Structure formats: C-alpha cells, structure tokens
PDB file of C-alpha atoms in Angstrom:
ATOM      1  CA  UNK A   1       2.757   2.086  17.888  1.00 85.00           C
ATOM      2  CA  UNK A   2       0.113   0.570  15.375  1.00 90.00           C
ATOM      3  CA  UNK A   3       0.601  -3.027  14.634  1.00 93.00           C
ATOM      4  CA  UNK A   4      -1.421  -4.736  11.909  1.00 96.00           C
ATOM      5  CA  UNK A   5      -1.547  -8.693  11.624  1.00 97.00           C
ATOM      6  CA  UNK A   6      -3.114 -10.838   8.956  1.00 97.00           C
ATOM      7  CA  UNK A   7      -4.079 -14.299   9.489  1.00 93.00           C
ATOM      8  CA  UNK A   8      -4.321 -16.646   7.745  1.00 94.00           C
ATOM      9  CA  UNK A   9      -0.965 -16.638   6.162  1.00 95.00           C
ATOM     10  CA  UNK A  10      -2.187 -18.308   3.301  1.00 96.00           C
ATOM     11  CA  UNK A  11      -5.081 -19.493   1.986  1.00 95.00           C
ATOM     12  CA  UNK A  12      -6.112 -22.747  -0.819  1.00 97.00           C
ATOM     13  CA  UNK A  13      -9.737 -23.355  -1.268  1.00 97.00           C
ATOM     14  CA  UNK A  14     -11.790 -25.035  -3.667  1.00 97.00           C
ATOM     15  CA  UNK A  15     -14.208 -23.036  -6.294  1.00 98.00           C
ATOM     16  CA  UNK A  16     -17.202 -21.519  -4.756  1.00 97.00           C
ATOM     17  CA  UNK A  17     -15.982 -21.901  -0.910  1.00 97.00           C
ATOM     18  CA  UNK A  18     -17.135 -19.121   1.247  1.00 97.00           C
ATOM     19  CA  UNK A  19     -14.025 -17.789   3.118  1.00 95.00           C
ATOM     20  CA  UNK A  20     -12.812 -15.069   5.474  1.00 97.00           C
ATOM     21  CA  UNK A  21      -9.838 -13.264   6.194  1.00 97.00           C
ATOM     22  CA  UNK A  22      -8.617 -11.203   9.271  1.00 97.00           C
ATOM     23  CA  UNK A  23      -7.197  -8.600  10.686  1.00 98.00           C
ATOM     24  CA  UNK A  24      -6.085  -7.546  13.667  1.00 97.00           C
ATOM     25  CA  UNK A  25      -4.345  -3.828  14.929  1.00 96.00           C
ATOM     26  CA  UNK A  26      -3.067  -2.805  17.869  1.00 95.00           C
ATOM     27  CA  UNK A  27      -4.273   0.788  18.053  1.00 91.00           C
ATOM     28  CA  UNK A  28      -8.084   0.928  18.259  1.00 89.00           C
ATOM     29  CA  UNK A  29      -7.832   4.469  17.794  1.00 89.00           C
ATOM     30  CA  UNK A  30      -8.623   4.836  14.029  1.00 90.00           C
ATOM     31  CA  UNK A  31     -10.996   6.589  11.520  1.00 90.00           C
ATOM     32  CA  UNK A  32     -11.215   4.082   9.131  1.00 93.00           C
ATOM     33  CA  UNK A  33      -9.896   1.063   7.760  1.00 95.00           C
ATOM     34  CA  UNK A  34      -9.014  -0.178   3.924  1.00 96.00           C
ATOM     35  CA  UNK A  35      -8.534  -3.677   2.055  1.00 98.00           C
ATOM     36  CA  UNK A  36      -6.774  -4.342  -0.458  1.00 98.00           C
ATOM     37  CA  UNK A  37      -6.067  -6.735  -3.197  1.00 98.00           C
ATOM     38  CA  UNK A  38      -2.584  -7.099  -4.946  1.00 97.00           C
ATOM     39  CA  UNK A  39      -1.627  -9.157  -8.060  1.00 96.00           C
ATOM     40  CA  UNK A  40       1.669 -10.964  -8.036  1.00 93.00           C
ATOM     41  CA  UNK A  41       4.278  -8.291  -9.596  1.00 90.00           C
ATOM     42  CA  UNK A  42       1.004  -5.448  -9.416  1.00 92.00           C
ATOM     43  CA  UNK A  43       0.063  -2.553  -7.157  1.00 94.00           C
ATOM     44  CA  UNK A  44      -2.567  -2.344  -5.161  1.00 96.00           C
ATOM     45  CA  UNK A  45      -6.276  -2.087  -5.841  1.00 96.00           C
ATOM     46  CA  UNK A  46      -8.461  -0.879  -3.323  1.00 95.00           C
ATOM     47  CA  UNK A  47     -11.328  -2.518  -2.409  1.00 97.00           C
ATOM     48  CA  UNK A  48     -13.239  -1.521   0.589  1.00 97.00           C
ATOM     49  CA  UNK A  49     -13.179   1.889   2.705  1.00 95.00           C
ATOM     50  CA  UNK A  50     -14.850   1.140   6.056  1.00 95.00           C
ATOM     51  CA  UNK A  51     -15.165   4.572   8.224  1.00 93.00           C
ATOM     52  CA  UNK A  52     -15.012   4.035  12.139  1.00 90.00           C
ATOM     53  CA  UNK A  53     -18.561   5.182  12.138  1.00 91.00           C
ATOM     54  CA  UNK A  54     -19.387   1.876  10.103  1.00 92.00           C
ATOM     55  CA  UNK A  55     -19.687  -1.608  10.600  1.00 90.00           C
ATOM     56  CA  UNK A  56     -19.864  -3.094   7.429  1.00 95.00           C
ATOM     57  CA  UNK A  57     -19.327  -2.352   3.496  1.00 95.00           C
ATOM     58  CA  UNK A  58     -20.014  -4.123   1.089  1.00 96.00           C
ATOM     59  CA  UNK A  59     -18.754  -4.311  -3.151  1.00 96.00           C
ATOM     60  CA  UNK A  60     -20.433  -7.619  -5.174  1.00 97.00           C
ATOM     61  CA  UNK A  61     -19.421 -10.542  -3.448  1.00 98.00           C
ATOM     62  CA  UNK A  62     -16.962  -9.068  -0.785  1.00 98.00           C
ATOM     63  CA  UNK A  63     -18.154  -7.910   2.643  1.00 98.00           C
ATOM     64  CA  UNK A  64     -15.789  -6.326   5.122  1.00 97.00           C
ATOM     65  CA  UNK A  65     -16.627  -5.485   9.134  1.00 97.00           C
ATOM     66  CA  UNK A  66     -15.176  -3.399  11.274  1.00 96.00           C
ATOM     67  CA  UNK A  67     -15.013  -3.700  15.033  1.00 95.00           C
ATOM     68  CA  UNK A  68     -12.802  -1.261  16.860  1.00 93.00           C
ATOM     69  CA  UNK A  69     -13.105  -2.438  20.236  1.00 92.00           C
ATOM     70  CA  UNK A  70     -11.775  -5.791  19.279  1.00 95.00           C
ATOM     71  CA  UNK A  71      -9.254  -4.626  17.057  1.00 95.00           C
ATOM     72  CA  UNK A  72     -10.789  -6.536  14.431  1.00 97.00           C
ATOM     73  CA  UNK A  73     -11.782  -6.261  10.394  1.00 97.00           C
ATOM     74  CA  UNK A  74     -12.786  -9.072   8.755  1.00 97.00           C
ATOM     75  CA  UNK A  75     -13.004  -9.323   5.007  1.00 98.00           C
ATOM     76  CA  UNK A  76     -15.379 -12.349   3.291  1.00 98.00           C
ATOM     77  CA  UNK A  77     -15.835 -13.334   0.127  1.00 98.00           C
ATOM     78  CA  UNK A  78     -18.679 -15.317  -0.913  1.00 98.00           C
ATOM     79  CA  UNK A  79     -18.796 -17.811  -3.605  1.00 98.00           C
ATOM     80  CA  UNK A  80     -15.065 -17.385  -4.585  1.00 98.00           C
ATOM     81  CA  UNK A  81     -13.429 -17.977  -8.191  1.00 98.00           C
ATOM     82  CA  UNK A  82     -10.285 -18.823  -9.451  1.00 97.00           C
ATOM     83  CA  UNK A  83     -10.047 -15.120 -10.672  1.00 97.00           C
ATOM     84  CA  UNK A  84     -10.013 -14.231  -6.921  1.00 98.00           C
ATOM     85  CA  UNK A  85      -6.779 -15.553  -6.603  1.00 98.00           C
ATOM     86  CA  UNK A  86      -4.598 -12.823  -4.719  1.00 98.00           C
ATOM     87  CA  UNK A  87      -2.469 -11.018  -1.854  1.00 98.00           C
ATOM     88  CA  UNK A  88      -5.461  -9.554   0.302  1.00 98.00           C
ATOM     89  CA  UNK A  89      -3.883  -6.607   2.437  1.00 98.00           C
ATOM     90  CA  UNK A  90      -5.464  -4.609   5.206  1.00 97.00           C
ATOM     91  CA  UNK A  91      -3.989  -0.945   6.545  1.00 96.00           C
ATOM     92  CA  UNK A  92      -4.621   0.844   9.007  1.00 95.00           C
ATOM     93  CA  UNK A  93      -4.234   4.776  10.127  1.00 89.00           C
ATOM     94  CA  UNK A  94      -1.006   5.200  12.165  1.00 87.00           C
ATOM     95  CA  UNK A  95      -0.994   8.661  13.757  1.00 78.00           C
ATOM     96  CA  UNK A  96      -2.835  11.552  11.519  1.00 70.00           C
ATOM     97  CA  UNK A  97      -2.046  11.169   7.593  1.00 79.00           C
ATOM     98  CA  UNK A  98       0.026   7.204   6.854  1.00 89.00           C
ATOM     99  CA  UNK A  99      -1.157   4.087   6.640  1.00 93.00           C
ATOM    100  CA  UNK A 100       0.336   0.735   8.430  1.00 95.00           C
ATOM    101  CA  UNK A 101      -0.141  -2.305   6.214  1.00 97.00           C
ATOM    102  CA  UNK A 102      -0.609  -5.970   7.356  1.00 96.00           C
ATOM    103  CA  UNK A 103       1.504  -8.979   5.518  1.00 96.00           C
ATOM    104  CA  UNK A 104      -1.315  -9.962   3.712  1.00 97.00           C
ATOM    105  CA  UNK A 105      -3.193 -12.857   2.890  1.00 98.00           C
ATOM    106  CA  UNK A 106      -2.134 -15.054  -0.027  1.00 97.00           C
ATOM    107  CA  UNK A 107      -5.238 -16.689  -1.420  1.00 98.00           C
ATOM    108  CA  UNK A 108      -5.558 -19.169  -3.989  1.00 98.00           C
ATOM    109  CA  UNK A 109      -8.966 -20.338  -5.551  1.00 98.00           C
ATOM    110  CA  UNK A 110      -8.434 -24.175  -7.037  1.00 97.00           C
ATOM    111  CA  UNK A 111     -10.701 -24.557  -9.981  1.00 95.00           C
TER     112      UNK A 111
ATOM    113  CA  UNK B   1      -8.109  11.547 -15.116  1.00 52.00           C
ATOM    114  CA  UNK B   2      -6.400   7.870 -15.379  1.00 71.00           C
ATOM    115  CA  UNK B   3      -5.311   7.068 -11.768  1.00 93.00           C
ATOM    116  CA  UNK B   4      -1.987   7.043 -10.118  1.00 96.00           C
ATOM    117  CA  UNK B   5       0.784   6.778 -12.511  1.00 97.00           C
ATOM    118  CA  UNK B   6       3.988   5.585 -11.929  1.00 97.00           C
ATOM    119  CA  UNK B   7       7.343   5.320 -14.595  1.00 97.00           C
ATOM    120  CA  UNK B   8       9.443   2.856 -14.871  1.00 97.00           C
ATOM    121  CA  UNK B   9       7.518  -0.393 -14.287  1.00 97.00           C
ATOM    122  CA  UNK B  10      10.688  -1.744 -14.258  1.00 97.00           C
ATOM    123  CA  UNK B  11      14.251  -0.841 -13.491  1.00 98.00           C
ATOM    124  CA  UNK B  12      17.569  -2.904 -13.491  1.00 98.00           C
ATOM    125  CA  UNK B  13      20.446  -1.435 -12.849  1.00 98.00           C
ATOM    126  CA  UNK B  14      24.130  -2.220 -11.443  1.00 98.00           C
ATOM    127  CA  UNK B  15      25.379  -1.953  -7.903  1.00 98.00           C
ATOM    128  CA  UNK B  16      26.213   1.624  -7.547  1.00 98.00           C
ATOM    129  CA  UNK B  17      24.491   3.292  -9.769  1.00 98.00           C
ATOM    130  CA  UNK B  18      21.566   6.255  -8.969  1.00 98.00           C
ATOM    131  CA  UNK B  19      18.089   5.563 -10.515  1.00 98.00           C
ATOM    132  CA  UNK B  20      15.013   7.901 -10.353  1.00 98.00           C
ATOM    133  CA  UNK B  21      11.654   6.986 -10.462  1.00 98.00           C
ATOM    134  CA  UNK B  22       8.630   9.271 -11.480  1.00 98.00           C
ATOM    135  CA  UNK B  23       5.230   9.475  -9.627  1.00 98.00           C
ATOM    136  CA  UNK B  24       2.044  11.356 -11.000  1.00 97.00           C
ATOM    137  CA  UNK B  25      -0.685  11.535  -8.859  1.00 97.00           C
ATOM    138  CA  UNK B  26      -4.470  12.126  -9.278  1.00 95.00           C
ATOM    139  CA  UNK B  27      -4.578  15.772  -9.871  1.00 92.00           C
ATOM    140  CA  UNK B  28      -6.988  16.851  -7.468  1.00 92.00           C
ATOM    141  CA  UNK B  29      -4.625  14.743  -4.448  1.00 94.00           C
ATOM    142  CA  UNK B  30      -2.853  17.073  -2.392  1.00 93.00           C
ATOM    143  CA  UNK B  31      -1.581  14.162  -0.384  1.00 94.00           C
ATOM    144  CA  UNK B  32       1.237  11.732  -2.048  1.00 96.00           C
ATOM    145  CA  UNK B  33       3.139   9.022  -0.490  1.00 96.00           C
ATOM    146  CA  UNK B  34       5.889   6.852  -1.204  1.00 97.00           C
ATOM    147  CA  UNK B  35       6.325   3.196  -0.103  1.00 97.00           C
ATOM    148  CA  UNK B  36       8.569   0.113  -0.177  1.00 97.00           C
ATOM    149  CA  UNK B  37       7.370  -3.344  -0.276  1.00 97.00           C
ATOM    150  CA  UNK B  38       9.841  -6.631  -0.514  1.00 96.00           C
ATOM    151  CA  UNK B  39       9.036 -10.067  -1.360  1.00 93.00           C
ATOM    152  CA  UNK B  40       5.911 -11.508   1.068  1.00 91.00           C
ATOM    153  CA  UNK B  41       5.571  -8.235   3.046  1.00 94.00           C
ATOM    154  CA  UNK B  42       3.355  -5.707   3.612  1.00 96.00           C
ATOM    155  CA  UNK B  43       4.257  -1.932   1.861  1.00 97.00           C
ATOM    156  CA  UNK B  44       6.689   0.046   4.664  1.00 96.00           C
ATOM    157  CA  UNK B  45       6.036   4.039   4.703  1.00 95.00           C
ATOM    158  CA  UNK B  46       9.198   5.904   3.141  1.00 96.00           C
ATOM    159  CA  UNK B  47       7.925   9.609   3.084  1.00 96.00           C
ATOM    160  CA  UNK B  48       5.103  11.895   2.849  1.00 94.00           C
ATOM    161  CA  UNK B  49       4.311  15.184   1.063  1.00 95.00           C
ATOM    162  CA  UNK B  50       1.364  16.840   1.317  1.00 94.00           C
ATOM    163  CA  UNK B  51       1.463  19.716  -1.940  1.00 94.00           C
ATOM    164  CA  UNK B  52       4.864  20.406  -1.621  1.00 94.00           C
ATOM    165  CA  UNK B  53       6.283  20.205   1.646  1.00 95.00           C
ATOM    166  CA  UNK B  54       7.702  16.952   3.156  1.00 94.00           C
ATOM    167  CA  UNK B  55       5.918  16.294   5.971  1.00 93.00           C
ATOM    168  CA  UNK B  56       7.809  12.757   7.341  1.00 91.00           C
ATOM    169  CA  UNK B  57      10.460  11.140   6.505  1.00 92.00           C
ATOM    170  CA  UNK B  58      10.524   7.107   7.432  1.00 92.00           C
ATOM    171  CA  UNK B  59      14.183   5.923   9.077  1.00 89.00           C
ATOM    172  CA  UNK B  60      14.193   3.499   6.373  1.00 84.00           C
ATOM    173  CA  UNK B  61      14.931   6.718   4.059  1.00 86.00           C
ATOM    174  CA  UNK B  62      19.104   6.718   4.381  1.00 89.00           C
ATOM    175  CA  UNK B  63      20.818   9.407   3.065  1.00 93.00           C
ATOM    176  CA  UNK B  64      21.035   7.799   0.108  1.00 96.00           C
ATOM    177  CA  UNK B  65      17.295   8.274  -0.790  1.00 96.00           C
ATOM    178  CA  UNK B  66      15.511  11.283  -1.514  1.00 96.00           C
ATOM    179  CA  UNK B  67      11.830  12.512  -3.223  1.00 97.00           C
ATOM    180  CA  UNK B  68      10.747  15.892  -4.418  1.00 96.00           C
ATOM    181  CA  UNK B  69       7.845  16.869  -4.736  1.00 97.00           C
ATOM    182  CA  UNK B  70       8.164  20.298  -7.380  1.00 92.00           C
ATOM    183  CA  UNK B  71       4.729  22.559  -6.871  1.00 87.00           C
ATOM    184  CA  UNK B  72       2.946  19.436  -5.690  1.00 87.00           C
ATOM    185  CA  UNK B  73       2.267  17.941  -8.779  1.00 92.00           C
ATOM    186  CA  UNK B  74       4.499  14.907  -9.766  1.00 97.00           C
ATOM    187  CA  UNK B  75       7.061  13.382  -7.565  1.00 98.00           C
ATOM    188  CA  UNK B  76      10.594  11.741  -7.872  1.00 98.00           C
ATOM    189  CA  UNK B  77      12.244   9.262  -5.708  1.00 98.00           C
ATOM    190  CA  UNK B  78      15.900   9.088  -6.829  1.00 98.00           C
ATOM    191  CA  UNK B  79      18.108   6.832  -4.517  1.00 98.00           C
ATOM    192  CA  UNK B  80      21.909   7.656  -4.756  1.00 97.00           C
ATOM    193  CA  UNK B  81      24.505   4.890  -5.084  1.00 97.00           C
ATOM    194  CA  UNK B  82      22.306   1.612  -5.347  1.00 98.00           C
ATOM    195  CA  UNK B  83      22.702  -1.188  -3.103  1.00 97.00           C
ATOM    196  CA  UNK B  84      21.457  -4.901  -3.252  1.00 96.00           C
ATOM    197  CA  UNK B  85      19.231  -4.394  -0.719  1.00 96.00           C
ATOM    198  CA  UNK B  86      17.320  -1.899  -2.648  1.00 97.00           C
ATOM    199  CA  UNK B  87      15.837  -4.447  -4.486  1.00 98.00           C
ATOM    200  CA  UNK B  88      11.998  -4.149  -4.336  1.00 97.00           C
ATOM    201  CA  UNK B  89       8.834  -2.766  -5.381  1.00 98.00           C
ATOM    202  CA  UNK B  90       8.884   1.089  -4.946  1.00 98.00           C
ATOM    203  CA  UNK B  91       4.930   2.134  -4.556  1.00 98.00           C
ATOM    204  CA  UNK B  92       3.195   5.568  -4.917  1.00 98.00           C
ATOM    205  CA  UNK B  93      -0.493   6.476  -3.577  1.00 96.00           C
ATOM    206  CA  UNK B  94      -2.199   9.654  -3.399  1.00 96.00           C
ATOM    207  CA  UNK B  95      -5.497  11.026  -1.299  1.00 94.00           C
ATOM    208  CA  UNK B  96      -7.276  14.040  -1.156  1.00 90.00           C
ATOM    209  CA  UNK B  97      -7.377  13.067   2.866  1.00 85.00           C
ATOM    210  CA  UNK B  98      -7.632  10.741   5.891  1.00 77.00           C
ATOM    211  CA  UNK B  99     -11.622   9.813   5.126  1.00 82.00           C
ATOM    212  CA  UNK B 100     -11.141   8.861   1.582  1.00 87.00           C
ATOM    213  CA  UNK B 101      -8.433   6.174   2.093  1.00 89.00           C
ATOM    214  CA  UNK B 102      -5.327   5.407  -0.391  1.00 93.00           C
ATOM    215  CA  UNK B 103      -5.238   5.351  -4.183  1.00 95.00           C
ATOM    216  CA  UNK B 104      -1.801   3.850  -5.568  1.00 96.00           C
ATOM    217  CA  UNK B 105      -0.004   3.021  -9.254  1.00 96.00           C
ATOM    218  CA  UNK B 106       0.861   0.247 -10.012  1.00 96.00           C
ATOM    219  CA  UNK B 107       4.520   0.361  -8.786  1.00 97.00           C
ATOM    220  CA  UNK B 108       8.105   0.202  -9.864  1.00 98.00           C
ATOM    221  CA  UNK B 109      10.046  -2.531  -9.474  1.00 97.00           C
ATOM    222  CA  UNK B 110      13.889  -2.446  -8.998  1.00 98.00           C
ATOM    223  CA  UNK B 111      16.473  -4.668  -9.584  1.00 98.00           C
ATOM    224  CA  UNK B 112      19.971  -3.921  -8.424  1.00 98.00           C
ATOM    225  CA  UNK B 113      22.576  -6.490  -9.698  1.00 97.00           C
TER     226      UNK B 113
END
C-alpha cells in the first residue's frame, strides 16, 4: 500500500531564503510523480510532472528531483517571495490510474 | 477550453439534507476523479470513472454517496442525507492518462450545519 509523507510540516522563512521540501513514498514502483501548490480555501495547481525516466524538472524558480530508489522527491524553490506562500502537496501513483497525496507542506514567506 | 470546472464553490446546507455537486472536465479527458480533502490533510480518493464506467469506488464512499458520470462528459456527486462529517472540500481532476499527471477545479466546499 502506497504511503506518501511530507516533511516539513510547516515551513516560515524570511524573503529570498532558498528552501526545500520533501517527500517520501513507500512504493518505489511508480511512473511519475506530481507537486502541487494549494491556496488556503483553493484547488490545486499543478506544478511539476516528473516521469520515472527523469531526474529533475524544472518551471522558473522551482526545481523538483526524483529518486525512486530512495523513495524520495524533493521540491526547491530558490529565492522565495511572500507570494509563494502556500500548501505544497506531492502525489504519487497508487496501483494503475489514482493518485495518493501527501499532507502537504504549509509554507509561509515573511516579507 | 477553460480547465476543470466545478459548481457550487460553495454549499451550506442543514443536517439531513441531499446536495449535488457538478464537475466538467477538460473535454478531451477521458479520465475523471473525485476527491475529499478536510482541514490540514492531503485529498483522499472517493471514485473513478474513466468515460463512463466507474472503475473504483473508495470505502470512504457510504451508501450515502454516489457520482455519475452520463456519456462521460460532466459528472455529479450527490451525497444522500448529509451528515456533519461531510463537511469538507469536495475536489474534481481529470487526465487524458497515467503520463500526463492530474488537472483539478478549483473545488467545492461544503458546509453541513
């Protein structure tokens, strides 16, 4: 059974701090691998598809790496802003067609 | 083509009562899901149609829920008899497939009281 976990929890940093978040699943069998971001009271906006034939993608200032061995994605954000301020989610593939989503990481940018 | 759209944005309604909520995927998206997502957690799978056919059902789905998806176009998630509990952010996404990851609306929020 896939397992996704997020850590941190939660997140405060200071304007322009580089930062990264992670996940972890359970189930290292997966074809790919999406992040998230989700405004209080919003849906979800996608923000990085990484295939399990990738390492790495990359959209402006936000990197995300995949390592299936480990069980690992890491998301990082470089130079953050106050507009960054979010829920970061990651989700997994569990079994064929559904995703598995993590608790997320609540991030907040201090200006 | 505008995205995932999803009616109400928000819902309140009284213990007891049935409430419907409308989903309208990306056209071309054969694939159309349904999840639930309560205050500091993650979105939990409800169900799964792919045109349609309902593929899975999540245990979380009691008898009192149920979606339809009519010649794969739109869908409806209608839950029967509201409870408290209900409470929460009802979310839609849609995919052509497993490579090309989720698209979702932006939700419907209910509010049983």
């Amino acid at each position: 059974k896939q397992e996704v976990t997020q850590i941190p929890a939660a997140l405060s940093v200071p304007e322009g701090e580089n930062l990264v978040l992670n996940c972890s699943f359970t189930d290292s069998a997966i074809y790919n691998l999406q992040w998230f971001r989700q405004d209080p009271g919003k849906g979800l906006t996608s923000l990085l598809l990484i295939q399990s034939s990738q390492r790495e993608q990359t959209s402006g200032r936000l990197n995300a790496s995949l390592d299936k061995s480990s069980g690992r994605s890491t998301l990082y954000i470089a130079a953050s802003q106050p507009g960054d301020s979010a829920t970061y989610l990651c989700a997994v593939p569990s079994g064929t067609y559904k995703y598995i989503f993590g608790t997320g990481t609540r991030l907040k940018v201090l200006a | 083509d505008t995205g995932v759209s999803q009616n109400p944005r928000h819902k309140i309604t009284k213990r007891g009562q049935n409430v419907t909520f409308r989903c309208d995927p990306i056209s071309e998206h054969n694939r159309l899901y349904w999840y639930r997502q309560t205050l500091g957690q993650g979105p939990e799978f409800l169900t799964y149609f792919q045109n349609e056919a309902q593929l899975e059902k999540s245990r979380l789905l009691s008898d009192r829920f149920s979606a339809e998806r009519p010649k794969g176009s739109f869908s409806t998630l209608e839950i029967q008899r509201t409870e408290q509990g209900d409470s929460a952010m009802y979310l839609c996404a849609s995919t052509l497939g497993a490579p090309y990851g989720y698209t979702f609306g932006s939700g419907t929020r209910l509010t049983v009281v």
